[in-house]
Amino acid sequence: MDKDESGPRVVVGVDGSPSSYAALSWAVRYAGLVGGVVEAVAVWELPGLYGWSAPAVDMDVDEEETRTRMRQEVTDVLGEEAAGSVRTRVVHGNAADVLLRAAEGAETLVVGSRGRGGFKRALLGSVSQHVSQHATCPVVIVRSQDH
């Protein structure tokens, strides 16, 4: 749990989808209202890593690429000035589990209604549905304008 004296923590999941960008914008506006700090979390996984034999890959390459892409996306969505006030974290693991752990002790957890793998007709993505049922803090689910 992050003990930050600067105010409440607003955790937001960012995955490159339009609804996660809407969630990021919402989280920044909300944090401004409550005097909080935004912690944007991106989760990465290596496909096939969970079999009995892991592929021979450099895991740091994927993580660094994710960090770079996330910093750029946060800047693209919020602008240079606002992006500077957002803490970013890149974590390896299952998206729902990572977000639930990151949100422990937070003021709120903000997620998009559908992530990158969402079906067009689905009302909620699997991650947003899972965290809404299991989070220990309030969860805000944000839809993008193109839904």
JSON list of C-alpha atoms in Angstrom, two decimals:
[
{"chain": "A", "resi": 1, "resn": "MET", "atom": "CA", "xyz": [0.00, 0.00, 0.00]},
{"chain": "A", "resi": 2, "resn": "ASP", "atom": "CA", "xyz": [1.34, 3.39, -0.99]},
{"chain": "A", "resi": 3, "resn": "LYS", "atom": "CA", "xyz": [1.39, 5.94, 1.82]},
{"chain": "A", "resi": 4, "resn": "ASP", "atom": "CA", "xyz": [1.44, 9.30, 0.05]},
{"chain": "A", "resi": 5, "resn": "GLU", "atom": "CA", "xyz": [1.08, 12.46, 2.08]},
{"chain": "A", "resi": 6, "resn": "SER", "atom": "CA", "xyz": [0.11, 14.55, -0.97]},
{"chain": "A", "resi": 7, "resn": "GLY", "atom": "CA", "xyz": [-3.50, 13.34, -0.98]},
{"chain": "A", "resi": 8, "resn": "PRO", "atom": "CA", "xyz": [-5.71, 10.45, -1.99]},
{"chain": "A", "resi": 9, "resn": "ARG", "atom": "CA", "xyz": [-4.52, 8.04, -4.67]},
{"chain": "A", "resi": 10, "resn": "VAL", "atom": "CA", "xyz": [-6.61, 7.59, -7.80]},
{"chain": "A", "resi": 11, "resn": "VAL", "atom": "CA", "xyz": [-5.50, 4.44, -9.63]},
{"chain": "A", "resi": 12, "resn": "VAL", "atom": "CA", "xyz": [-6.34, 4.11, -13.32]},
{"chain": "A", "resi": 13, "resn": "GLY", "atom": "CA", "xyz": [-5.77, 1.20, -15.68]},
{"chain": "A", "resi": 14, "resn": "VAL", "atom": "CA", "xyz": [-4.31, 2.16, -19.07]},
{"chain": "A", "resi": 15, "resn": "ASP", "atom": "CA", "xyz": [-4.17, -0.39, -21.89]},
{"chain": "A", "resi": 16, "resn": "GLY", "atom": "CA", "xyz": [-4.15, 1.64, -25.10]},
{"chain": "A", "resi": 17, "resn": "SER", "atom": "CA", "xyz": [-7.91, 1.39, -25.69]},
{"chain": "A", "resi": 18, "resn": "PRO", "atom": "CA", "xyz": [-10.18, 4.41, -26.23]},
{"chain": "A", "resi": 19, "resn": "SER", "atom": "CA", "xyz": [-12.09, 3.66, -23.03]},
{"chain": "A", "resi": 20, "resn": "SER", "atom": "CA", "xyz": [-8.85, 3.51, -20.99]},
{"chain": "A", "resi": 21, "resn": "TYR", "atom": "CA", "xyz": [-7.93, 6.94, -22.39]},
{"chain": "A", "resi": 22, "resn": "ALA", "atom": "CA", "xyz": [-11.34, 8.24, -21.30]},
{"chain": "A", "resi": 23, "resn": "ALA", "atom": "CA", "xyz": [-10.72, 6.65, -17.87]},
{"chain": "A", "resi": 24, "resn": "LEU", "atom": "CA", "xyz": [-7.34, 8.39, -17.64]},
{"chain": "A", "resi": 25, "resn": "SER", "atom": "CA", "xyz": [-8.88, 11.78, -18.43]},
{"chain": "A", "resi": 26, "resn": "TRP", "atom": "CA", "xyz": [-11.66, 11.17, -15.89]},
{"chain": "A", "resi": 27, "resn": "ALA", "atom": "CA", "xyz": [-9.14, 10.14, -13.21]},
{"chain": "A", "resi": 28, "resn": "VAL", "atom": "CA", "xyz": [-7.10, 13.32, -13.69]},
{"chain": "A", "resi": 29, "resn": "ARG", "atom": "CA", "xyz": [-10.21, 15.52, -13.44]},
{"chain": "A", "resi": 30, "resn": "TYR", "atom": "CA", "xyz": [-11.40, 13.65, -10.33]},
{"chain": "A", "resi": 31, "resn": "ALA", "atom": "CA", "xyz": [-7.98, 13.81, -8.66]},
{"chain": "A", "resi": 32, "resn": "GLY", "atom": "CA", "xyz": [-8.01, 17.57, -9.23]},
{"chain": "A", "resi": 33, "resn": "LEU", "atom": "CA", "xyz": [-11.34, 17.82, -7.41]},
{"chain": "A", "resi": 34, "resn": "VAL", "atom": "CA", "xyz": [-10.25, 15.77, -4.39]},
{"chain": "A", "resi": 35, "resn": "GLY", "atom": "CA", "xyz": [-6.66, 16.99, -4.22]},
{"chain": "A", "resi": 36, "resn": "GLY", "atom": "CA", "xyz": [-5.34, 13.57, -5.13]},
{"chain": "A", "resi": 37, "resn": "VAL", "atom": "CA", "xyz": [-2.59, 12.06, -7.17]},
{"chain": "A", "resi": 38, "resn": "VAL", "atom": "CA", "xyz": [-3.12, 9.84, -10.23]},
{"chain": "A", "resi": 39, "resn": "GLU", "atom": "CA", "xyz": [-1.29, 6.55, -10.56]},
{"chain": "A", "resi": 40, "resn": "ALA", "atom": "CA", "xyz": [-1.67, 5.13, -14.07]},
{"chain": "A", "resi": 41, "resn": "VAL", "atom": "CA", "xyz": [-0.99, 1.40, -14.27]},
{"chain": "A", "resi": 42, "resn": "ALA", "atom": "CA", "xyz": [-0.25, -0.55, -17.44]},
{"chain": "A", "resi": 43, "resn": "VAL", "atom": "CA", "xyz": [-0.04, -4.33, -17.30]},
{"chain": "A", "resi": 44, "resn": "TRP", "atom": "CA", "xyz": [1.93, -6.51, -19.68]},
{"chain": "A", "resi": 45, "resn": "GLU", "atom": "CA", "xyz": [2.01, -10.23, -20.19]},
{"chain": "A", "resi": 46, "resn": "LEU", "atom": "CA", "xyz": [4.05, -12.47, -22.44]},
{"chain": "A", "resi": 47, "resn": "PRO", "atom": "CA", "xyz": [1.78, -14.85, -24.34]},
{"chain": "A", "resi": 48, "resn": "GLY", "atom": "CA", "xyz": [2.62, -18.49, -23.76]},
{"chain": "A", "resi": 49, "resn": "LEU", "atom": "CA", "xyz": [4.72, -17.77, -20.68]},
{"chain": "A", "resi": 50, "resn": "TYR", "atom": "CA", "xyz": [2.55, -19.90, -18.44]},
{"chain": "A", "resi": 51, "resn": "GLY", "atom": "CA", "xyz": [3.18, -23.24, -20.15]},
{"chain": "A", "resi": 52, "resn": "TRP", "atom": "CA", "xyz": [5.57, -25.82, -18.76]},
{"chain": "A", "resi": 53, "resn": "SER", "atom": "CA", "xyz": [8.45, -24.39, -20.79]},
{"chain": "A", "resi": 54, "resn": "ALA", "atom": "CA", "xyz": [8.83, -20.64, -21.10]},
{"chain": "A", "resi": 55, "resn": "PRO", "atom": "CA", "xyz": [10.04, -19.15, -24.38]},
{"chain": "A", "resi": 56, "resn": "ALA", "atom": "CA", "xyz": [13.60, -17.83, -24.53]},
{"chain": "A", "resi": 57, "resn": "VAL", "atom": "CA", "xyz": [12.89, -14.09, -24.70]},
{"chain": "A", "resi": 58, "resn": "ASP", "atom": "CA", "xyz": [14.30, -10.97, -23.09]},
{"chain": "A", "resi": 59, "resn": "MET", "atom": "CA", "xyz": [11.49, -9.90, -20.75]},
{"chain": "A", "resi": 60, "resn": "ASP", "atom": "CA", "xyz": [13.08, -6.45, -20.22]},
{"chain": "A", "resi": 61, "resn": "VAL", "atom": "CA", "xyz": [12.55, -5.59, -23.90]},
{"chain": "A", "resi": 62, "resn": "ASP", "atom": "CA", "xyz": [8.77, -5.96, -23.65]},
{"chain": "A", "resi": 63, "resn": "GLU", "atom": "CA", "xyz": [8.60, -4.09, -20.35]},
{"chain": "A", "resi": 64, "resn": "GLU", "atom": "CA", "xyz": [10.70, -1.18, -21.60]},
{"chain": "A", "resi": 65, "resn": "GLU", "atom": "CA", "xyz": [8.62, -0.96, -24.78]},
{"chain": "A", "resi": 66, "resn": "THR", "atom": "CA", "xyz": [5.48, -0.87, -22.64]},
{"chain": "A", "resi": 67, "resn": "ARG", "atom": "CA", "xyz": [6.94, 1.89, -20.42]},
{"chain": "A", "resi": 68, "resn": "THR", "atom": "CA", "xyz": [7.85, 4.02, -23.44]},
{"chain": "A", "resi": 69, "resn": "ARG", "atom": "CA", "xyz": [4.48, 3.51, -25.10]},
{"chain": "A", "resi": 70, "resn": "MET", "atom": "CA", "xyz": [2.64, 4.28, -21.87]},
{"chain": "A", "resi": 71, "resn": "ARG", "atom": "CA", "xyz": [4.51, 7.55, -21.26]},
{"chain": "A", "resi": 72, "resn": "GLN", "atom": "CA", "xyz": [3.73, 8.60, -24.85]},
{"chain": "A", "resi": 73, "resn": "GLU", "atom": "CA", "xyz": [0.05, 7.65, -24.56]},
{"chain": "A", "resi": 74, "resn": "VAL", "atom": "CA", "xyz": [-0.36, 9.55, -21.28]},
{"chain": "A", "resi": 75, "resn": "THR", "atom": "CA", "xyz": [1.20, 12.62, -22.90]},
{"chain": "A", "resi": 76, "resn": "ASP", "atom": "CA", "xyz": [-0.95, 12.26, -26.04]},
{"chain": "A", "resi": 77, "resn": "VAL", "atom": "CA", "xyz": [-4.15, 11.97, -24.00]},
{"chain": "A", "resi": 78, "resn": "LEU", "atom": "CA", "xyz": [-3.49, 14.62, -21.36]},
{"chain": "A", "resi": 79, "resn": "GLY", "atom": "CA", "xyz": [-0.94, 16.98, -22.88]},
{"chain": "A", "resi": 80, "resn": "GLU", "atom": "CA", "xyz": [2.62, 17.58, -21.69]},
{"chain": "A", "resi": 81, "resn": "GLU", "atom": "CA", "xyz": [1.80, 19.59, -18.57]},
{"chain": "A", "resi": 82, "resn": "ALA", "atom": "CA", "xyz": [-0.92, 17.34, -17.13]},
{"chain": "A", "resi": 83, "resn": "ALA", "atom": "CA", "xyz": [1.02, 14.18, -18.02]},
{"chain": "A", "resi": 84, "resn": "GLY", "atom": "CA", "xyz": [3.88, 15.38, -15.80]},
{"chain": "A", "resi": 85, "resn": "SER", "atom": "CA", "xyz": [1.65, 15.10, -12.73]},
{"chain": "A", "resi": 86, "resn": "VAL", "atom": "CA", "xyz": [0.67, 11.47, -13.39]},
{"chain": "A", "resi": 87, "resn": "ARG", "atom": "CA", "xyz": [2.71, 8.66, -11.87]},
{"chain": "A", "resi": 88, "resn": "THR", "atom": "CA", "xyz": [3.08, 5.73, -14.23]},
{"chain": "A", "resi": 89, "resn": "ARG", "atom": "CA", "xyz": [3.70, 2.10, -13.36]},
{"chain": "A", "resi": 90, "resn": "VAL", "atom": "CA", "xyz": [4.21, -0.86, -15.65]},
{"chain": "A", "resi": 91, "resn": "VAL", "atom": "CA", "xyz": [3.61, -4.23, -14.01]},
{"chain": "A", "resi": 92, "resn": "HIS", "atom": "CA", "xyz": [3.92, -7.77, -15.37]},
{"chain": "A", "resi": 93, "resn": "GLY", "atom": "CA", "xyz": [0.98, -10.06, -14.61]},
{"chain": "A", "resi": 94, "resn": "ASN", "atom": "CA", "xyz": [-2.73, -10.57, -14.96]},
{"chain": "A", "resi": 95, "resn": "ALA", "atom": "CA", "xyz": [-4.45, -7.21, -15.56]},
{"chain": "A", "resi": 96, "resn": "ALA", "atom": "CA", "xyz": [-7.32, -7.67, -13.09]},
{"chain": "A", "resi": 97, "resn": "ASP", "atom": "CA", "xyz": [-5.06, -8.98, -10.32]},
{"chain": "A", "resi": 98, "resn": "VAL", "atom": "CA", "xyz": [-2.47, -6.23, -10.80]},
{"chain": "A", "resi": 99, "resn": "LEU", "atom": "CA", "xyz": [-5.12, -3.48, -10.75]},
{"chain": "A", "resi": 100, "resn": "LEU", "atom": "CA", "xyz": [-6.75, -4.91, -7.63]},
{"chain": "A", "resi": 101, "resn": "ARG", "atom": "CA", "xyz": [-3.39, -4.95, -5.81]},
{"chain": "A", "resi": 102, "resn": "ALA", "atom": "CA", "xyz": [-2.53, -1.44, -7.04]},
{"chain": "A", "resi": 103, "resn": "ALA", "atom": "CA", "xyz": [-5.88, -0.13, -5.77]},
{"chain": "A", "resi": 104, "resn": "GLU", "atom": "CA", "xyz": [-5.43, -1.35, -2.21]},
{"chain": "A", "resi": 105, "resn": "GLY", "atom": "CA", "xyz": [-5.73, 1.74, -0.01]},
{"chain": "A", "resi": 106, "resn": "ALA", "atom": "CA", "xyz": [-6.67, 3.97, -2.95]},
{"chain": "A", "resi": 107, "resn": "GLU", "atom": "CA", "xyz": [-9.46, 6.54, -3.00]},
{"chain": "A", "resi": 108, "resn": "THR", "atom": "CA", "xyz": [-10.84, 4.94, -6.16]},
{"chain": "A", "resi": 109, "resn": "LEU", "atom": "CA", "xyz": [-9.97, 2.67, -9.07]},
{"chain": "A", "resi": 110, "resn": "VAL", "atom": "CA", "xyz": [-10.85, 3.91, -12.55]},
{"chain": "A", "resi": 111, "resn": "VAL", "atom": "CA", "xyz": [-11.03, 1.59, -15.57]},
{"chain": "A", "resi": 112, "resn": "GLY", "atom": "CA", "xyz": [-12.40, 1.75, -19.08]},
{"chain": "A", "resi": 113, "resn": "SER", "atom": "CA", "xyz": [-15.57, -0.14, -19.90]},
{"chain": "A", "resi": 114, "resn": "ARG", "atom": "CA", "xyz": [-13.81, -2.26, -22.53]},
{"chain": "A", "resi": 115, "resn": "GLY", "atom": "CA", "xyz": [-10.15, -2.93, -23.10]},
{"chain": "A", "resi": 116, "resn": "ARG", "atom": "CA", "xyz": [-8.21, -3.76, -26.19]},
{"chain": "A", "resi": 117, "resn": "GLY", "atom": "CA", "xyz": [-9.66, -7.25, -26.50]},
{"chain": "A", "resi": 118, "resn": "GLY", "atom": "CA", "xyz": [-13.30, -6.28, -25.95]},
{"chain": "A", "resi": 119, "resn": "PHE", "atom": "CA", "xyz": [-16.11, -7.50, -28.15]},
{"chain": "A", "resi": 120, "resn": "LYS", "atom": "CA", "xyz": [-18.15, -4.68, -29.69]},
{"chain": "A", "resi": 121, "resn": "ARG", "atom": "CA", "xyz": [-21.43, -5.92, -28.21]},
{"chain": "A", "resi": 122, "resn": "ALA", "atom": "CA", "xyz": [-20.05, -6.48, -24.70]},
{"chain": "A", "resi": 123, "resn": "LEU", "atom": "CA", "xyz": [-21.23, -3.97, -22.11]},
{"chain": "A", "resi": 124, "resn": "LEU", "atom": "CA", "xyz": [-18.18, -4.53, -19.91]},
{"chain": "A", "resi": 125, "resn": "GLY", "atom": "CA", "xyz": [-14.80, -6.05, -20.53]},
{"chain": "A", "resi": 126, "resn": "SER", "atom": "CA", "xyz": [-13.64, -8.95, -18.41]},
{"chain": "A", "resi": 127, "resn": "VAL", "atom": "CA", "xyz": [-11.13, -6.83, -16.46]},
{"chain": "A", "resi": 128, "resn": "SER", "atom": "CA", "xyz": [-13.58, -4.02, -15.66]},
{"chain": "A", "resi": 129, "resn": "GLN", "atom": "CA", "xyz": [-16.21, -6.54, -14.63]},
{"chain": "A", "resi": 130, "resn": "HIS", "atom": "CA", "xyz": [-13.77, -8.47, -12.41]},
{"chain": "A", "resi": 131, "resn": "VAL", "atom": "CA", "xyz": [-12.37, -5.40, -10.62]},
{"chain": "A", "resi": 132, "resn": "SER", "atom": "CA", "xyz": [-15.86, -3.97, -10.08]},
{"chain": "A", "resi": 133, "resn": "GLN", "atom": "CA", "xyz": [-16.77, -7.13, -8.17]},
{"chain": "A", "resi": 134, "resn": "HIS", "atom": "CA", "xyz": [-13.57, -7.56, -6.15]},
{"chain": "A", "resi": 135, "resn": "ALA", "atom": "CA", "xyz": [-12.01, -4.15, -5.44]},
{"chain": "A", "resi": 136, "resn": "THR", "atom": "CA", "xyz": [-11.69, -2.94, -1.86]},
{"chain": "A", "resi": 137, "resn": "CYS", "atom": "CA", "xyz": [-12.29, 0.68, -2.94]},
{"chain": "A", "resi": 138, "resn": "PRO", "atom": "CA", "xyz": [-14.94, 2.35, -5.10]},
{"chain": "A", "resi": 139, "resn": "VAL", "atom": "CA", "xyz": [-14.61, 1.57, -8.84]},
{"chain": "A", "resi": 140, "resn": "VAL", "atom": "CA", "xyz": [-15.51, 3.97, -11.63]},
{"chain": "A", "resi": 141, "resn": "ILE", "atom": "CA", "xyz": [-16.04, 2.46, -15.09]},
{"chain": "A", "resi": 142, "resn": "VAL", "atom": "CA", "xyz": [-15.73, 4.99, -17.91]},
{"chain": "A", "resi": 143, "resn": "ARG", "atom": "CA", "xyz": [-16.97, 4.58, -21.47]},
{"chain": "A", "resi": 144, "resn": "SER", "atom": "CA", "xyz": [-15.20, 6.26, -24.37]},
{"chain": "A", "resi": 145, "resn": "GLN", "atom": "CA", "xyz": [-17.04, 8.66, -26.66]},
{"chain": "A", "resi": 146, "resn": "ASP", "atom": "CA", "xyz": [-17.00, 6.17, -29.55]},
{"chain": "A", "resi": 147, "resn": "HIS", "atom": "CA", "xyz": [-19.07, 3.56, -27.69]}
]
